[in-house]
Coordinates of C-alpha atoms in Angstrom, one line a residue:
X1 CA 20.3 -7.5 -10.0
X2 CA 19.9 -6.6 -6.1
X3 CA 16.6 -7.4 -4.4
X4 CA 14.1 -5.2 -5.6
X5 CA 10.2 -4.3 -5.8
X6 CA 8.3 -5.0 -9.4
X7 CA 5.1 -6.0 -10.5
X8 CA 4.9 -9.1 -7.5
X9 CA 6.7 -8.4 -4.7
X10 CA 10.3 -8.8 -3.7
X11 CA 12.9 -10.6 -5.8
X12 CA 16.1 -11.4 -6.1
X13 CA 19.2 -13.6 -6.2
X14 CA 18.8 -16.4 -3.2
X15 CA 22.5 -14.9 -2.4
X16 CA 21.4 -11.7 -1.8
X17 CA 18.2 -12.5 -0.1
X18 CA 20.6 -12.6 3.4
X19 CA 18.9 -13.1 6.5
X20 CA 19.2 -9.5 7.4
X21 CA 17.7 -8.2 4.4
X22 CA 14.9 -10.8 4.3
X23 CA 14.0 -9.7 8.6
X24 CA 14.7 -5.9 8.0
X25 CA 11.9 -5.9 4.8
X26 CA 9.2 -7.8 7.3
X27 CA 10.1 -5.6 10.0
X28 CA 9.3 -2.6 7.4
X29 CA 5.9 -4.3 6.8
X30 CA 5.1 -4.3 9.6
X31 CA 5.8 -1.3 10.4
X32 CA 4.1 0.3 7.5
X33 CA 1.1 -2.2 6.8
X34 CA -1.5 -3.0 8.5
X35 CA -2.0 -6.9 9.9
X36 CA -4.6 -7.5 12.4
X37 CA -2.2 -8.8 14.8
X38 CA -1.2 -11.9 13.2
X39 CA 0.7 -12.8 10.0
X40 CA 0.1 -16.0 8.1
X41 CA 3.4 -17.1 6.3
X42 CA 3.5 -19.7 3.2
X43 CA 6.4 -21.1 0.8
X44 CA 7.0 -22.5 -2.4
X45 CA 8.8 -25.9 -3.0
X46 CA 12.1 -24.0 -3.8
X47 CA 15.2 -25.2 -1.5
X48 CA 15.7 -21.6 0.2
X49 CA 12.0 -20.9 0.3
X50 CA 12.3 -22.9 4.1
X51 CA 15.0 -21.2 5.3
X52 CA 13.4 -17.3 4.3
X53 CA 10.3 -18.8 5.9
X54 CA 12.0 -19.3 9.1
X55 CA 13.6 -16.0 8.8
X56 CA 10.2 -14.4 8.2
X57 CA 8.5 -15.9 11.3
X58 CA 11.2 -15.2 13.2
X59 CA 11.3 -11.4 12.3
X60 CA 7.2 -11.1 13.2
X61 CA 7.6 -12.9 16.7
X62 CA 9.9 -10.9 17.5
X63 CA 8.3 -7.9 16.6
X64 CA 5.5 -9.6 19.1
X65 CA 3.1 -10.7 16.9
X66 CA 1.3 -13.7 16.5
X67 CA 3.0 -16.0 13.3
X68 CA 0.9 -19.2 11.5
X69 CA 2.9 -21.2 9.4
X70 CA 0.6 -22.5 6.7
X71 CA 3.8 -24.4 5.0
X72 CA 4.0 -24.9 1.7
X73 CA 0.5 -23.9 -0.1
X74 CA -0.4 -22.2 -3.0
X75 CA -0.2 -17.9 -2.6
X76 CA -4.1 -17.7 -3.6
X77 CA -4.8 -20.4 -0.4
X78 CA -2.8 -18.4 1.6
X79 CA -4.2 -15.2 0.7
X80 CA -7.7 -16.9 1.0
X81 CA -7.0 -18.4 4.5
X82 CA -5.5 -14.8 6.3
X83 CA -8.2 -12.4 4.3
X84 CA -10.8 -14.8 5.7
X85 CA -9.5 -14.5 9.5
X86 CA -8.2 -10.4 8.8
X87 CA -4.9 -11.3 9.1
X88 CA -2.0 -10.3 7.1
X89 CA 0.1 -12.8 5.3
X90 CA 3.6 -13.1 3.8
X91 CA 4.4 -15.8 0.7
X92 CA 8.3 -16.7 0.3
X93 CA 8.1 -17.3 -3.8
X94 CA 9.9 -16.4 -6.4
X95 CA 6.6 -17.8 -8.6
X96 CA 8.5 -18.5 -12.1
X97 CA 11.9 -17.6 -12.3
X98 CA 14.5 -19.8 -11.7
X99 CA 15.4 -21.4 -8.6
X100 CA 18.6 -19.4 -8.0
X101 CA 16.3 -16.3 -7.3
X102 CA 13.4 -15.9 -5.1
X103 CA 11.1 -13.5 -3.3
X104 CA 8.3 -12.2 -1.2
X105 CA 5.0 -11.3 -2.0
X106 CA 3.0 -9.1 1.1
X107 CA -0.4 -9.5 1.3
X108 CA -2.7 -7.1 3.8
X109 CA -6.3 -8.5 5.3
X110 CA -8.0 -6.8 2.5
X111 CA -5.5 -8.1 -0.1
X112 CA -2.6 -7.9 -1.7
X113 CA -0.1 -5.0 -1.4
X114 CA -0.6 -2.0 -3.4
X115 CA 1.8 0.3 -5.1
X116 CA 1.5 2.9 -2.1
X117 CA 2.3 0.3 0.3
X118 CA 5.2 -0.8 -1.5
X119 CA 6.7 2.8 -0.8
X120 CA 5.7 3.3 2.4
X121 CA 7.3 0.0 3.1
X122 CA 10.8 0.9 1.5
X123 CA 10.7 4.3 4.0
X124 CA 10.2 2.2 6.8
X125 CA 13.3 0.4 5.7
X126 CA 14.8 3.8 6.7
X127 CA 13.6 4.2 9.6
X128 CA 14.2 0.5 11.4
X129 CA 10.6 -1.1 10.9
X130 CA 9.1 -2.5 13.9
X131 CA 10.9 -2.5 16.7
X132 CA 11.5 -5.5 18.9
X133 CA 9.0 -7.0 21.2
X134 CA 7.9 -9.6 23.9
X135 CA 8.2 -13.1 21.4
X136 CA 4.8 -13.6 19.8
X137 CA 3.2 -16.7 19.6
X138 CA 3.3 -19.0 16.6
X139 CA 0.3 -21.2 15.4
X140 CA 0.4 -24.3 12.8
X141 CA -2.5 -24.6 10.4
X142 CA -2.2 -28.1 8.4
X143 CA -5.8 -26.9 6.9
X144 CA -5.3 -23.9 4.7
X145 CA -4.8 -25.9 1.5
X146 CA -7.9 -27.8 2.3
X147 CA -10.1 -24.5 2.9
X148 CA -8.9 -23.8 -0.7
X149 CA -9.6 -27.3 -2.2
X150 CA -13.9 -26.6 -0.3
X151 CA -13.7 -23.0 -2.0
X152 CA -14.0 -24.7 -5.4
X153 CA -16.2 -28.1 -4.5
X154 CA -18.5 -26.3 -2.7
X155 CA -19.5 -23.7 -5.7
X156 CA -19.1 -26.3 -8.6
X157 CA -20.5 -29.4 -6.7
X158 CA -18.8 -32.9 -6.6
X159 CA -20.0 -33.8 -10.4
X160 CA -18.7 -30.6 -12.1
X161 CA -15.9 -32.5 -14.0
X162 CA -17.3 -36.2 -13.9
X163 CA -16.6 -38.6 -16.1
X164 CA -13.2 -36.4 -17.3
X165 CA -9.9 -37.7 -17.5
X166 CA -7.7 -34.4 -16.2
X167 CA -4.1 -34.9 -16.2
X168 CA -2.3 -32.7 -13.7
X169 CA 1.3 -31.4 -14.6
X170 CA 2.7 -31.7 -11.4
X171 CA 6.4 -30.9 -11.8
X172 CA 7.3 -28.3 -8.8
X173 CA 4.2 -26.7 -8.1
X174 CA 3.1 -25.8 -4.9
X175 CA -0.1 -26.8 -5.9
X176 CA 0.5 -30.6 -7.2
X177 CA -1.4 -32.1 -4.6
X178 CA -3.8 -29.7 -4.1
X179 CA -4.9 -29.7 -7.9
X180 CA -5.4 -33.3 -7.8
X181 CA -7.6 -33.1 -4.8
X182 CA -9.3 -30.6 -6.4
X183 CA -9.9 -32.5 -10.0
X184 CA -10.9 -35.6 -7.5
X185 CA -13.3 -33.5 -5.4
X186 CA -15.1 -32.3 -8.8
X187 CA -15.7 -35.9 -9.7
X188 CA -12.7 -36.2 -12.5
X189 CA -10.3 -38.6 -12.7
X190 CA -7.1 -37.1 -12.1
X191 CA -3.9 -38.6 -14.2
X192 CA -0.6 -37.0 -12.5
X193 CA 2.3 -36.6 -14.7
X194 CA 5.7 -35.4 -14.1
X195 CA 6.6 -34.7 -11.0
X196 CA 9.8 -33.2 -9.7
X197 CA 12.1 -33.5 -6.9
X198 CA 14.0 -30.3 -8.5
X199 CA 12.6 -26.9 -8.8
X200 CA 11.2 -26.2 -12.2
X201 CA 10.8 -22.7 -13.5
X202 CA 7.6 -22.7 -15.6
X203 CA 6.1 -19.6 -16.8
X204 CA 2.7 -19.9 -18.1
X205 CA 3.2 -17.0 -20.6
X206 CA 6.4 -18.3 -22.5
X207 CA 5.8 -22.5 -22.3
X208 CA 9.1 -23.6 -23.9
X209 CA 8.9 -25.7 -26.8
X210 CA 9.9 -29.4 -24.6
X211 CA 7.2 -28.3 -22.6
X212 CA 4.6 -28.1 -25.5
X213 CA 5.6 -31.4 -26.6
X214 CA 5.1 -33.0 -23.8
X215 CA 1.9 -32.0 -23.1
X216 CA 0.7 -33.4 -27.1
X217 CA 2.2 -36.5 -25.9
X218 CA 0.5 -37.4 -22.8
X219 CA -2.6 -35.7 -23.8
X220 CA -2.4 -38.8 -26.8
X221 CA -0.7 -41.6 -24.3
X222 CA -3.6 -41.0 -21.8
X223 CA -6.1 -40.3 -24.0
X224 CA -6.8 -36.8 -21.6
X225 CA -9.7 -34.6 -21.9
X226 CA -7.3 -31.4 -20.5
X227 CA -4.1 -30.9 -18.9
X228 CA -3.8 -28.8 -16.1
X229 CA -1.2 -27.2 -14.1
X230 CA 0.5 -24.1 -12.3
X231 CA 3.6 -21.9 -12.0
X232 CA 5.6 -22.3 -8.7
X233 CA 3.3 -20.5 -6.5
X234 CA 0.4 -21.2 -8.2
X235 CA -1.5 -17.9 -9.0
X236 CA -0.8 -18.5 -12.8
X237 CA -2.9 -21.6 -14.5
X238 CA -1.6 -23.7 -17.3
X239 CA -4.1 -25.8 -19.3
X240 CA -3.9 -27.4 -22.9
X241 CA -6.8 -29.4 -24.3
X242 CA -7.6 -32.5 -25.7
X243 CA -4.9 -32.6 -28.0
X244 CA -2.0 -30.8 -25.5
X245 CA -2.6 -27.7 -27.0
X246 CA -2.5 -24.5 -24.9
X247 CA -5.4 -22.6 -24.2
X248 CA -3.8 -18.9 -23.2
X249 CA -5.1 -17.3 -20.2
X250 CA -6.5 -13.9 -21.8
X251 CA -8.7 -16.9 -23.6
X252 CA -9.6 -18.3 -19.7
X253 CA -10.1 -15.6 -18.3
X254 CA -12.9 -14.6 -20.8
X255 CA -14.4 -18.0 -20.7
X256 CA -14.7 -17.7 -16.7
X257 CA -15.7 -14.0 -16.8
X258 CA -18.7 -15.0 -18.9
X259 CA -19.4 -17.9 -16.4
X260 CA -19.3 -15.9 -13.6
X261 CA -21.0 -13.3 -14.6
X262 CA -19.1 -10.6 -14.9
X263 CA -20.5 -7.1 -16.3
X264 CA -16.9 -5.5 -15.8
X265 CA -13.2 -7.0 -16.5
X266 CA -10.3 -5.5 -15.8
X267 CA -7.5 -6.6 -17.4
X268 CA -3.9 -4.8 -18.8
X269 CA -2.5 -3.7 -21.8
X270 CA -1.2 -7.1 -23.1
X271 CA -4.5 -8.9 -22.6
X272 CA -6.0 -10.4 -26.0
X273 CA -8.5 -7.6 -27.3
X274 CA -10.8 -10.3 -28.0
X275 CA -12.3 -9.5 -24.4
X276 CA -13.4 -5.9 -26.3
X277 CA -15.7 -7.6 -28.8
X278 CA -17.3 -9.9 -25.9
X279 CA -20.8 -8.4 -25.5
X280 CA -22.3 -7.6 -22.1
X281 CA -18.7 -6.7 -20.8
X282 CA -17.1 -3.4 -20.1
X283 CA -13.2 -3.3 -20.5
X284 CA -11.2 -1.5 -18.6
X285 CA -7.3 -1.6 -19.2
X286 CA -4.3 -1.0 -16.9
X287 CA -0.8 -1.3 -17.0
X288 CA 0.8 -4.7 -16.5
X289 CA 1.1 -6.4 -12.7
X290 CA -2.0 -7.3 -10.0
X291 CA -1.3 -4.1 -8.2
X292 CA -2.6 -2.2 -11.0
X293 CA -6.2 -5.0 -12.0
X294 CA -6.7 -4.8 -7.9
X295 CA -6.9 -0.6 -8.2
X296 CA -8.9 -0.8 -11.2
X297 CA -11.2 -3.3 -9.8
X298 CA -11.5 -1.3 -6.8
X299 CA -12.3 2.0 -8.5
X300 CA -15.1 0.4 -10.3
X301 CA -16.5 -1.3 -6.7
X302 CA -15.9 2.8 -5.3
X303 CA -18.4 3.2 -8.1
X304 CA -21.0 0.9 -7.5
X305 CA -20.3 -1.7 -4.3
X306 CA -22.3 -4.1 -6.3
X307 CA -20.5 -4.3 -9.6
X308 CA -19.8 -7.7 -11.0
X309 CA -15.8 -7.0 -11.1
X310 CA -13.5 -9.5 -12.3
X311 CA -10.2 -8.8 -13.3
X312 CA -7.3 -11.0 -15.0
X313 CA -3.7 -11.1 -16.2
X314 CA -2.6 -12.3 -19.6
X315 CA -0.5 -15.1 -17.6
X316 CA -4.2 -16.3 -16.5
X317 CA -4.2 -15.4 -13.0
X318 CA -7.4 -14.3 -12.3
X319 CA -9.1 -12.0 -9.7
X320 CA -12.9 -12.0 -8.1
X321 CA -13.9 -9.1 -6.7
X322 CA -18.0 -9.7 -6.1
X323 CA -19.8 -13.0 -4.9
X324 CA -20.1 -15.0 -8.1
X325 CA -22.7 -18.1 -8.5
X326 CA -21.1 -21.2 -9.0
X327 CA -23.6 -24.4 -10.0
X328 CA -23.5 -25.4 -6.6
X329 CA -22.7 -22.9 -4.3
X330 CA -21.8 -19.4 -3.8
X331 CA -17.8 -18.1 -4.6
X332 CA -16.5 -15.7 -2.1
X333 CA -14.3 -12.9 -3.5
X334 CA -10.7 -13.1 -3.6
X335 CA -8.7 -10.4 -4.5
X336 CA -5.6 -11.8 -5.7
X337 CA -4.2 -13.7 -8.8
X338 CA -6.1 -17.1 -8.7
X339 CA -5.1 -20.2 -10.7
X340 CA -7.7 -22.2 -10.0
X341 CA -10.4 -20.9 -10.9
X342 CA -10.0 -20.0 -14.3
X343 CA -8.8 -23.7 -14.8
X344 CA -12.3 -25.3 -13.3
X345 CA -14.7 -22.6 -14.6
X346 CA -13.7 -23.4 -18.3
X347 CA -13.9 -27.0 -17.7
X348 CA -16.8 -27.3 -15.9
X349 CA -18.7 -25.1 -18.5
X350 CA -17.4 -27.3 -21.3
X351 CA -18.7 -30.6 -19.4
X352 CA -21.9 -28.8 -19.2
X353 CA -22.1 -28.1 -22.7
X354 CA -20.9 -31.5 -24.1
X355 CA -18.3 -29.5 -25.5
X356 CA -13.6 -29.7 -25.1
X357 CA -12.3 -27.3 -24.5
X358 CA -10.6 -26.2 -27.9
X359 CA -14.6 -25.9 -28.9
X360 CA -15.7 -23.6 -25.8
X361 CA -12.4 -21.4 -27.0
X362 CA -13.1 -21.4 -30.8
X363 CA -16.9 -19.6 -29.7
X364 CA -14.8 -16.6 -28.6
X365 CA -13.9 -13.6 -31.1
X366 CA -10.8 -14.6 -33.5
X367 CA -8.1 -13.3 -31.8
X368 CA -4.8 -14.8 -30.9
X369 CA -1.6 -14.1 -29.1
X370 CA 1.7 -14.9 -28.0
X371 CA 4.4 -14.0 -25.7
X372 CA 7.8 -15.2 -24.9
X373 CA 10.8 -13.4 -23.3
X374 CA 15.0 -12.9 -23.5
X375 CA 16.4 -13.7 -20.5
X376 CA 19.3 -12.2 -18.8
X377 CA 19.0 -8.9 -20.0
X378 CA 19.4 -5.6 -17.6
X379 CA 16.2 -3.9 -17.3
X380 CA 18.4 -0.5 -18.3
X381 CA 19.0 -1.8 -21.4
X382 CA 15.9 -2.8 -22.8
X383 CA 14.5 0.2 -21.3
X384 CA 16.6 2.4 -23.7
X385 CA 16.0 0.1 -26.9
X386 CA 12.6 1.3 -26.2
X387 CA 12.8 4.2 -25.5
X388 CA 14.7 5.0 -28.5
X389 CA 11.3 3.2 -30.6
X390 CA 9.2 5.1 -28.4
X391 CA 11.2 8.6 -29.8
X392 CA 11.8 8.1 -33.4
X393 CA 9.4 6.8 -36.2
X394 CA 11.7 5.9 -38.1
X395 CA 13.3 3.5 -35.7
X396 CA 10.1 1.8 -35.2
X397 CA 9.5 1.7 -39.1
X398 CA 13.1 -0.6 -39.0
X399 CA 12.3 -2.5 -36.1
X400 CA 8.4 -3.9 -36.8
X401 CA 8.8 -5.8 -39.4
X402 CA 5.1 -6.0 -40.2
X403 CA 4.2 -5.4 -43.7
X404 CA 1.4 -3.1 -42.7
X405 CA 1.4 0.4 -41.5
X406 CA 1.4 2.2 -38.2
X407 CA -1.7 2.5 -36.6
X408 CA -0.9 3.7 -33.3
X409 CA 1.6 2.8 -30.2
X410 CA 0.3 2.5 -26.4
X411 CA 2.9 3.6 -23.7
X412 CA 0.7 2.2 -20.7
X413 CA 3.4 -0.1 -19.9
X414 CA 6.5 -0.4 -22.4
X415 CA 5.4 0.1 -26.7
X416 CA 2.5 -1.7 -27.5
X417 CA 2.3 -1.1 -31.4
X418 CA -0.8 -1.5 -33.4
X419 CA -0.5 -1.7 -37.6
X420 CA -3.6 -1.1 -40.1
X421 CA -4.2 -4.9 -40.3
X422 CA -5.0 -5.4 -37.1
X423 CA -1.5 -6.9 -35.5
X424 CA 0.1 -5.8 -32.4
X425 CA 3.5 -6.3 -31.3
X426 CA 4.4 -5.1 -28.0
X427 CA 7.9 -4.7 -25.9
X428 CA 7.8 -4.0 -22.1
X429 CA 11.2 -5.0 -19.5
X430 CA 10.0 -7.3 -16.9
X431 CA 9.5 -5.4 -13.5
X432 CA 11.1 -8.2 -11.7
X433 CA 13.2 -10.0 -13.4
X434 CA 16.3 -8.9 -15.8
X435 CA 13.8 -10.1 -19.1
X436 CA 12.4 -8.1 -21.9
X437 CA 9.0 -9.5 -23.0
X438 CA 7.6 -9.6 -26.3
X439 CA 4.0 -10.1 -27.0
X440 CA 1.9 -10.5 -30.4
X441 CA -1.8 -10.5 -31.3
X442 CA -3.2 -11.5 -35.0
X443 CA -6.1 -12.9 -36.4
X444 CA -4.4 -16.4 -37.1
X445 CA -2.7 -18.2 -34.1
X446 CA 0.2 -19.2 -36.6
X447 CA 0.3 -15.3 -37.7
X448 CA 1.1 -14.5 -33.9
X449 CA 3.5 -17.1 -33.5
X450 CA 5.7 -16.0 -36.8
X451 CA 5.3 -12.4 -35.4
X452 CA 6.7 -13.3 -32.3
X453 CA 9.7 -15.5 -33.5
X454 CA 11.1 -12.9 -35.8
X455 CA 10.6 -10.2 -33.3
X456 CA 12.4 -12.3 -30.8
X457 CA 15.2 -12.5 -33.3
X458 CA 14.8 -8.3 -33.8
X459 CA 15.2 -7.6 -30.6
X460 CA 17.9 -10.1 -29.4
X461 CA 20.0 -8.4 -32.1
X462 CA 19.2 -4.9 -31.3
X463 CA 20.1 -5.6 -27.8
X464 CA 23.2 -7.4 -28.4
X465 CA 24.2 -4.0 -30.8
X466 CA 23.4 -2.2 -27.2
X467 CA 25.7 -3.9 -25.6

């Protein structure tokens, strides 16, 4: 599949990402966007991710702009560190997919990239982009990760997490060091595990079974209090509790709403609807990606400027969009997908409470999902399979295998299918990757995971009969 745009940036095949392509798409950023004068540029711990970070500092000094290479931090520090100085920034990431493909994510000094920005980009691809200039000067800054790890001391306070044990599931993430310092800083005592010379493709939504296993047996070996860790980049969290169980992020990202705050969530389609039953809260639902929660947050800010707006994905990254309260300190807003904090929030409420974590998530509404994905798979075809579910009933009465009757389908982004009882099975193609998705929500987290393994099985078949 040939470089594109979906739901977080640029991606593609490291082979395809040339150096031409990678300069000509900055020079169309530039071009298009605006960037206060200076670009801050960060990377993964993929191998290319150095070399497309050369290419992209390259292609802004030349264009006679100032370049500051951050090196490799997480995207939210990066984002954090340019919005904070009005800068614009670049990431080279490919976030969770494998290490044979990777990407770039544009951020602008009020935030990440919208939708409209992502076309008026792919015009000025058209046209040139910016055109050469006197060489601009290029800046080191060694502290950005350490501006992040302050964020989160200085609004919890150096005993938020004391007395924990926190294992930290370093494997590839960017963000390895700087969770540790981050655990440390809040007073816990930080266990690292697993760490990777090798890129590791971990995606927070679809943890593969290895994965879970791991994360019992460590959480046992160590005798942990909560595991935590990232995708690649590090705008997605991963946590499991006390016993290495995972605690979803559409469960986080209530838990820290309510912590913070928040009078309005924004949040997509696949979310858990257990956010709808949460009282105090207003839901508002969007199609799946960050471009989309960043336009809903800022409608409801058009509305009222001093709306408690927090938005978050079902992957866990979560957005701030109003100065919360921490117990120490004040938390500035940061419009992008945020791993962070929606893995201390939770914690540091549970230590508060004398509670684990499993107990802060069983207080919630009874509502579980799951999600996983088929790999490999062109876009175009599961685009039709759905399409032809999305046309005919009776197709859709063959394919949900439910036991329970239609209740309704949602074409926000892909089917989303509801049944009387309750359950909810939903297809959507990944916008960046050649993946079909497959999410499920019941009122048993067992329930979700047998909907979601035989649905799997459904629609690897049907999509093997398309080809």
């Amino acid at each position: 599949m040939p470089p594109k745009f979906g739901t977080s940036g640029l991606r593609g095949l490291v082979t395809e990402l040339t150096d031409d392509l990678v300069h000509a798409h900055i020079r169309a950023f530039l071009a298009a966007c605006p960037h206060g004068g200076t670009v801050h540029v960060g990377r993964d711990l993929r191998d290319s991710s150095p070399r497309i970070a050369a290419i992209v500092i390259d292609a802004i000094r030349g264009a006679g702009l100032a370049a500051v290479d951050c090196g490799a931090v997480p995207t939210p520090a990066l984002a954090l560190s340019a919005m904070a100085r009005g800068h614009a920034a670049v990431m080279v990431t490919g976030s969770h997919i494998p290490a044979d493909r990777n990407g770039l994510k544009f951020y602008l000094p009020g935030g990440e990239i919208a939708k409209s920005d992502e076309t008026a980009i792919l015009d000025a691809l058209q046209t040139g982009g910016a055109p050469d200039a006197a060489q601009g000067p290029l800046e080191q800054d060694p502290d950005c990760a350490a501006r992040y790890v302050a964020r989160y001391v200085e609004g919890f306070g150096a005993e938020a997490l004391s007395g924990l044990r926190i294992g930290v599931y370093e494997h590839s993430s960017v963000a390895r060091d700087t969770l540790g310092e981050i655990v440390e800083g809040l007073g816990a005592e930080a266990v690292r595990l697993a760490r990777s010379d090798s890129f590791i493709p971990v995606d927070t939504e679809a943890v593969d079974p290895d994965t879970r296993a791991a994360l019992t047996g460590w959480a046992d070996e160590h005798a942990l209090d909560a595991i935590i860790s990232t995708d690649g980049d590090a705008d997605r969290p991963m946590v499991a509790d006390a016993q290495g169980a995972m605690i979803p992020g559409d469960v986080l990202g209530p838990l820290t709403a309510r912590l913070l705050g928040a009078r309005i969530v924004v949040t997509p389609v696949s979310s858990n609807t257990l956010i709808d039953r949460v009282e105090g809260i207003e839901v508002r639902r969007t199609r799946i990606g960050s471009p989309f929660v960043i336009a809903g947050m800022e409608a409801a800010l058009s509305e009222d400027p001093s709306a408690a707006v927090v938005g978050y994905e079902a992957n866990g990254g979560f957005l701030l969009g109003f100065t919360a309260r921490g117990p120490k300190g004040e938390i500035a807003p940061l419009m992008t997908r945020d791993a962070v904090l929606p893995i201390v929030a939770p914690l540091a409420a549970a230590r508060a409470e004398g509670r684990g974590l499993a107990q802060m998530a069983a207080r919630l509404p009874p509502r579980f999902t799951a999600a996983d994905r088929l790999q490999e798979v062109a876009s175009e075809r599961s685009m039709a399979l759905i399409e032809t579910l999305r046309r005919n009933p009776d197709a859709r009465a063959d394919f949900f295998d439910i036991g329970s009757a239609e209740a309704g389908i949602d074409e926000t982004d892909g089917l989303r299918a509801t049944f009387a009882n309750g359950e909810i099975v939903h297809l959507r193609p990944s916008g960046n990757a050649p993946e079909c998705r497959l999410y499920t929500e019941a009122d048993s987290p067992d329930r979700a995971q047998a909907l979601l393994a035989h649905h799997l099985d459904r629609l690897a078949a049907r999509l093997r009969e398309a080809g």
